[in-house]
mmCIF file of C-alpha atoms and ligand atoms in Angstrom:
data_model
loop_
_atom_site.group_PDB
_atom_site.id
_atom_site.type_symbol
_atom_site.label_atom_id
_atom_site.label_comp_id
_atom_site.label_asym_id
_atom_site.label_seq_id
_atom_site.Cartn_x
_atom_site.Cartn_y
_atom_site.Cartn_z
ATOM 1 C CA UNK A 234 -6.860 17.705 11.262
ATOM 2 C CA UNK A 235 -3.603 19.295 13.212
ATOM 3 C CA UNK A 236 -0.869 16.928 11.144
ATOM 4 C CA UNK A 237 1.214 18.338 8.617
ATOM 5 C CA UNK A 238 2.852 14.336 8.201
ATOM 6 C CA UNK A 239 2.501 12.768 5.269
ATOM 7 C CA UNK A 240 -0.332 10.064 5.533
ATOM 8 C CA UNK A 241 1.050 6.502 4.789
ATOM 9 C CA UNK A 242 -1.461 3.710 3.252
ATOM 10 C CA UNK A 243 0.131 0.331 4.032
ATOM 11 C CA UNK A 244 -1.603 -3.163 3.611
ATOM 12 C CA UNK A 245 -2.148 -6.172 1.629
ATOM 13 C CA UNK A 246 -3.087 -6.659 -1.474
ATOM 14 C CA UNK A 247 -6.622 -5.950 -1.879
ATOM 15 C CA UNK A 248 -7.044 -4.421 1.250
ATOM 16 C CA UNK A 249 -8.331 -0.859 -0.563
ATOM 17 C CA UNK A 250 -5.228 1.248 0.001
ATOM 18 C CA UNK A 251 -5.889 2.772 -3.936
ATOM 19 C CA UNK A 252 -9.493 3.673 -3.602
ATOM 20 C CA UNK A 253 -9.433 5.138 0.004
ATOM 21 C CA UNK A 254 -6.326 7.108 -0.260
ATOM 22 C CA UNK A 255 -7.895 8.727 -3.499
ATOM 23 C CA UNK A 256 -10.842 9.828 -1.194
ATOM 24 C CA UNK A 257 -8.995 10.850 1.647
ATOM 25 C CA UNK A 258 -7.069 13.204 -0.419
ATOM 26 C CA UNK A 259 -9.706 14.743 -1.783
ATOM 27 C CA UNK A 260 -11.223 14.585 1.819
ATOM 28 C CA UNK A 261 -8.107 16.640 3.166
ATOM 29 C CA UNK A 262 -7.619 18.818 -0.169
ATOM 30 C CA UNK A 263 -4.032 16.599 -0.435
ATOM 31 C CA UNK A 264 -2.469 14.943 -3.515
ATOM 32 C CA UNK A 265 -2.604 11.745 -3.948
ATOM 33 C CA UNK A 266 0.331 9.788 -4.961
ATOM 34 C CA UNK A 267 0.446 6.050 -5.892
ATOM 35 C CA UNK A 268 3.921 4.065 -5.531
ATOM 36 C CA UNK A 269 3.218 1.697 -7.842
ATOM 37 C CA UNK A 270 2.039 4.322 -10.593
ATOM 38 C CA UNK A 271 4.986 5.926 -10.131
ATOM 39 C CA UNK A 272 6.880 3.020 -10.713
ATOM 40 C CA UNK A 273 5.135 2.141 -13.909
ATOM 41 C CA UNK A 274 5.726 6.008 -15.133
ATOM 42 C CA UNK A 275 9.562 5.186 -14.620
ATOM 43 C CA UNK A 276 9.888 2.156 -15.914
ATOM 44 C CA UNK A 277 7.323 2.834 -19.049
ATOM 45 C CA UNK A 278 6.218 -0.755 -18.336
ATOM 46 C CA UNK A 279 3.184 -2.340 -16.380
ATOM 47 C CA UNK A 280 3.718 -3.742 -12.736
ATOM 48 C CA UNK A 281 3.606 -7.752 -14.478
ATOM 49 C CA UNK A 282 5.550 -6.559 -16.788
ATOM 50 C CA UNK A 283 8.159 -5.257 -14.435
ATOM 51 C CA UNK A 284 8.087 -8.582 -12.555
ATOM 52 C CA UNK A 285 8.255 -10.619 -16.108
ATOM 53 C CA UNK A 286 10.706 -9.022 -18.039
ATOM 54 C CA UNK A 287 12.884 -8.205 -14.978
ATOM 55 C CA UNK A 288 12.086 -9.748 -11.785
ATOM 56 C CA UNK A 289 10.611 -9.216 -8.489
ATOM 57 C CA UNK A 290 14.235 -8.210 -7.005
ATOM 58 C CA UNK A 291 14.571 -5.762 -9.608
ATOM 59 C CA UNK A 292 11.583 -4.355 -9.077
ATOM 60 C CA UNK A 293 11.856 -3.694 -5.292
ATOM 61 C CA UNK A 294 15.136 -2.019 -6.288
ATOM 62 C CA UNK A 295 12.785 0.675 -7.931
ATOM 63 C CA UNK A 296 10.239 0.595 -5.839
ATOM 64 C CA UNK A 297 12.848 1.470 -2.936
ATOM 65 C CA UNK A 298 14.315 4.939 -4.808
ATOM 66 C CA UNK A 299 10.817 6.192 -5.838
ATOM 67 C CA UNK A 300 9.766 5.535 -2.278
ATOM 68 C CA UNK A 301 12.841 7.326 -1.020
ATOM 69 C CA UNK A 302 12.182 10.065 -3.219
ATOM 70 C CA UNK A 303 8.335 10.814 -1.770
ATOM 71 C CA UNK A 304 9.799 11.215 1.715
ATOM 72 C CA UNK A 305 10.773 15.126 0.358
ATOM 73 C CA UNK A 306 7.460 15.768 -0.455
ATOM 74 C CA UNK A 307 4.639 17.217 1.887
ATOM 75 C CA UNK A 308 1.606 16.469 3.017
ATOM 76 C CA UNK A 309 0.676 13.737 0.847
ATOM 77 C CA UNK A 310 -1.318 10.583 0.893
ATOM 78 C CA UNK A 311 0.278 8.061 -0.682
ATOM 79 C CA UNK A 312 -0.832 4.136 -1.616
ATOM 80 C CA UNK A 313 1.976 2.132 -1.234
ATOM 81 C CA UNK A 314 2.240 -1.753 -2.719
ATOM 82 C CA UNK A 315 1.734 -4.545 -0.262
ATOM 83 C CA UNK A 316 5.317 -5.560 0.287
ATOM 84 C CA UNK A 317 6.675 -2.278 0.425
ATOM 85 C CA UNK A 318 7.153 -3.270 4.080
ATOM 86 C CA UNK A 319 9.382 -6.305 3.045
ATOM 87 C CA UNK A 320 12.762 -3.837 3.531
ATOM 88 C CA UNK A 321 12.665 -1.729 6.886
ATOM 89 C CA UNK A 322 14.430 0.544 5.538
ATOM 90 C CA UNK A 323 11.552 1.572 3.187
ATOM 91 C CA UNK A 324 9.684 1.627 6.761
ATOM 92 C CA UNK A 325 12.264 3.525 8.845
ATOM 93 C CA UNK A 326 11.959 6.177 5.700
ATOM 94 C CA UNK A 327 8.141 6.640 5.911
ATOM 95 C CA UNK A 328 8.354 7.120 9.411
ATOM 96 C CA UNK A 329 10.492 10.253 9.002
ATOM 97 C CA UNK A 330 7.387 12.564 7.961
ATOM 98 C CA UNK A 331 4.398 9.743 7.797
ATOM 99 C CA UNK A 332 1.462 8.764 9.977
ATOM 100 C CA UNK A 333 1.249 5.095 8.672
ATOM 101 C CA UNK A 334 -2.253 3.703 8.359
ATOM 102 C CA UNK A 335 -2.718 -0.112 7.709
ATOM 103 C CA UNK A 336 -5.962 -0.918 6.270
ATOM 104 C CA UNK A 337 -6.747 -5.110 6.766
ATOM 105 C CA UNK A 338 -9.134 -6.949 5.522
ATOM 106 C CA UNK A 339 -10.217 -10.508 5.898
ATOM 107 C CA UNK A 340 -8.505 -13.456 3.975
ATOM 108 C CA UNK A 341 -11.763 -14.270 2.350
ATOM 109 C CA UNK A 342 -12.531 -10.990 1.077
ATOM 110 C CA UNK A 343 -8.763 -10.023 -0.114
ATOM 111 C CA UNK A 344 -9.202 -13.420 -2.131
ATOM 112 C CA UNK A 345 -12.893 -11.900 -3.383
ATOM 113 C CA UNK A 346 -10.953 -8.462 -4.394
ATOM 114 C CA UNK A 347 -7.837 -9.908 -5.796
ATOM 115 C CA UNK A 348 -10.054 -12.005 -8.258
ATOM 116 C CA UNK A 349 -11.402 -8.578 -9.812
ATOM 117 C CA UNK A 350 -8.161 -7.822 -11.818
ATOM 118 C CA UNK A 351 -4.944 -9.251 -13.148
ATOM 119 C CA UNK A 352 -2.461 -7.078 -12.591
ATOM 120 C CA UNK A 353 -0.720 -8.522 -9.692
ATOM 121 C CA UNK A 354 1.696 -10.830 -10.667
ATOM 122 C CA UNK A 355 2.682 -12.765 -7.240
ATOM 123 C CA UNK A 356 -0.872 -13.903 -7.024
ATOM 124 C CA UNK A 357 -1.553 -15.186 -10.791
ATOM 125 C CA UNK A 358 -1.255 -18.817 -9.949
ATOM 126 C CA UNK A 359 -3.796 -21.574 -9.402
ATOM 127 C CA UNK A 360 -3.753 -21.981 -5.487
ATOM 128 C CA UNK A 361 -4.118 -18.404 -5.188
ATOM 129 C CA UNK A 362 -5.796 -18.769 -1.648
ATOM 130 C CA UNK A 363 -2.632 -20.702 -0.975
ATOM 131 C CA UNK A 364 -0.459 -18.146 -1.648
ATOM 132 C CA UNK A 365 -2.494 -15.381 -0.199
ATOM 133 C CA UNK A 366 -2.353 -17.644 3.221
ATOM 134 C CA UNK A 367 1.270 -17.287 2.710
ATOM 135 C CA UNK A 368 2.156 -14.392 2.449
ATOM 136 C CA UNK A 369 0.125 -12.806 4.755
ATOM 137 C CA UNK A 370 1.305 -15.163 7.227
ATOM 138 C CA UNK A 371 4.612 -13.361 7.134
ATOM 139 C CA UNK A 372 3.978 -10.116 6.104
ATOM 140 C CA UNK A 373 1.474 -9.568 9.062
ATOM 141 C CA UNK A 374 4.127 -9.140 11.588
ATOM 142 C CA UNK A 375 5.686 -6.880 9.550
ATOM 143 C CA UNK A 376 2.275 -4.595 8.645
ATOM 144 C CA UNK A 377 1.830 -4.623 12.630
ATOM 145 C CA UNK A 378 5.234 -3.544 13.272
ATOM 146 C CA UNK A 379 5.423 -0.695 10.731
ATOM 147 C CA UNK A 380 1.582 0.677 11.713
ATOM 148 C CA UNK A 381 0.838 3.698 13.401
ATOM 149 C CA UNK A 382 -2.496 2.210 13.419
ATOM 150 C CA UNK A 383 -5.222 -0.072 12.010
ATOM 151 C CA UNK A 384 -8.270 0.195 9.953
ATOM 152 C CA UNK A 385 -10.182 -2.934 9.218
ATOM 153 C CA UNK A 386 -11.729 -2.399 5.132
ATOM 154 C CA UNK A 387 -13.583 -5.801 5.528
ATOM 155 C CA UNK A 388 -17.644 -5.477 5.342
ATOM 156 C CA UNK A 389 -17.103 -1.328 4.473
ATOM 157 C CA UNK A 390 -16.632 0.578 1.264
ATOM 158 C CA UNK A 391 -13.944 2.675 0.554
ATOM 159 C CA UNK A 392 -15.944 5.941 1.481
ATOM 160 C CA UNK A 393 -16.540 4.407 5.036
ATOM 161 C CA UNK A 394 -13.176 3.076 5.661
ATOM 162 C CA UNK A 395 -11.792 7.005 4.711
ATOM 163 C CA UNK A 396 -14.188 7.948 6.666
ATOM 164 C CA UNK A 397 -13.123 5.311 9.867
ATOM 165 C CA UNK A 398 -9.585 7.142 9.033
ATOM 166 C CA UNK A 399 -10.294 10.548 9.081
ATOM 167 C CA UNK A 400 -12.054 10.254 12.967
ATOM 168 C CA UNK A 401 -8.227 8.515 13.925
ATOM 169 C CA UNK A 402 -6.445 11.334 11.880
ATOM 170 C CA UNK A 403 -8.429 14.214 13.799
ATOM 171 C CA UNK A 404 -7.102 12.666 17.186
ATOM 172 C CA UNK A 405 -3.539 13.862 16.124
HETATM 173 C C1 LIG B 589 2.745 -6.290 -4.264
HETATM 174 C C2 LIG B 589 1.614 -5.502 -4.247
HETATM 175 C C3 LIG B 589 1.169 -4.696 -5.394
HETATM 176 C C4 LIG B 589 2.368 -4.339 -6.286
HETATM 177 C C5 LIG B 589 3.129 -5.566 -6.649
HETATM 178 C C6 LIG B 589 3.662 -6.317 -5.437
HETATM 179 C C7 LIG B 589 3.070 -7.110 -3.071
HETATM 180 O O1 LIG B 589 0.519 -3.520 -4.953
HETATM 181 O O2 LIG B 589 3.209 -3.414 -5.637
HETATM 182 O O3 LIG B 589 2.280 -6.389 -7.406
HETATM 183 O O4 LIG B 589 4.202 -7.620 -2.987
HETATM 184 O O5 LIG B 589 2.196 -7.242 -2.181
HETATM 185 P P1 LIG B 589 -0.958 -3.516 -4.293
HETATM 186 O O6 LIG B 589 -0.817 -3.834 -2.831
HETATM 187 O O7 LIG B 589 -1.451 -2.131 -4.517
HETATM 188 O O8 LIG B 589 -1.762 -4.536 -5.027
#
């Protein structure tokens, strides 16, 4: 692979940004660098906690300056949360130094994979299929805007989909 960007994971919730980026970078000898990990670092508090104790605004707010602050650093791959691409400017950013993958994945199957775990607080409700409709409904303009391209996760583990990537990342 030619590129010296940055490599971008963007997505959905449950769409496998966290367990393929970690193989890609060990694929491409990179480091690996999780947004929302970093967050959690800085604030010395869990991502529900975050949202609990101090709100969902409040934590974009952070998520925004830690994001800001990966844009100095090179060749990368870095998992970013699902509505990362909520502010543009976190986008326009990104695109400074970033190839931006989006991996998808089917409704049914980011409902199977969000039901694993707990830690994602905009989904911990009871019509959780609901609300995954939802949002996706308006973030998916949004992934499709910001995308340099698109990798579908559904039916594929994470080694295939990294692998799905790496073929599109030799092309540049
Ligand atoms: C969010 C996605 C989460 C995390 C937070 C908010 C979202 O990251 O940043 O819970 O708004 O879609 P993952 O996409 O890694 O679950």
């Amino acid at each position: 692979m030619k590129t010296n960007q940055n490599i971008i994971l963007i997505g959905f919730m449950g769409t496998g940004k966290t367990a393929v980026g970690k193989l890609l970078a060990r694929k491409l000898h990179r480091r690996f660098i999780e947004l929302d990990r970093l967050i959690e670092k800085r604030e010395k508090k869990s991502i529900p906690q975050i949202f609990s104790q101090k709100g969902e605004a409040y934590f974009r707010k952070v998520e925004r300056k830690l994001l800001r602050n990966t844009t100095s650093m090179k060749k990368i791959v870095l998992a970013t949360g699902g509505g990362m691409v909520l502010n543009p400017l976190n986008v326009r950013d990104l695109k400074k130094n970033g190839i931006l993958v989006c991996l998808t994945a089917s409704l049914g199957e980011i409902a199977r994979r969000t039901s694993l775990n707990r830690n994602r607080p905009l989904l911990q409700n009871k019509n959780r299929f609901q609300t995954i409709k939802k949002l996706l409904k308006f973030r998916r303009p949004l992934y499709r805007k910001a995308a340099d391209f698109f990798v579908n996760s559904s039916d594929k583990n994470a080694r295939q989909t990294a692998a799905l990537i790496m073929n599109r990342l030799e092309k540049k």
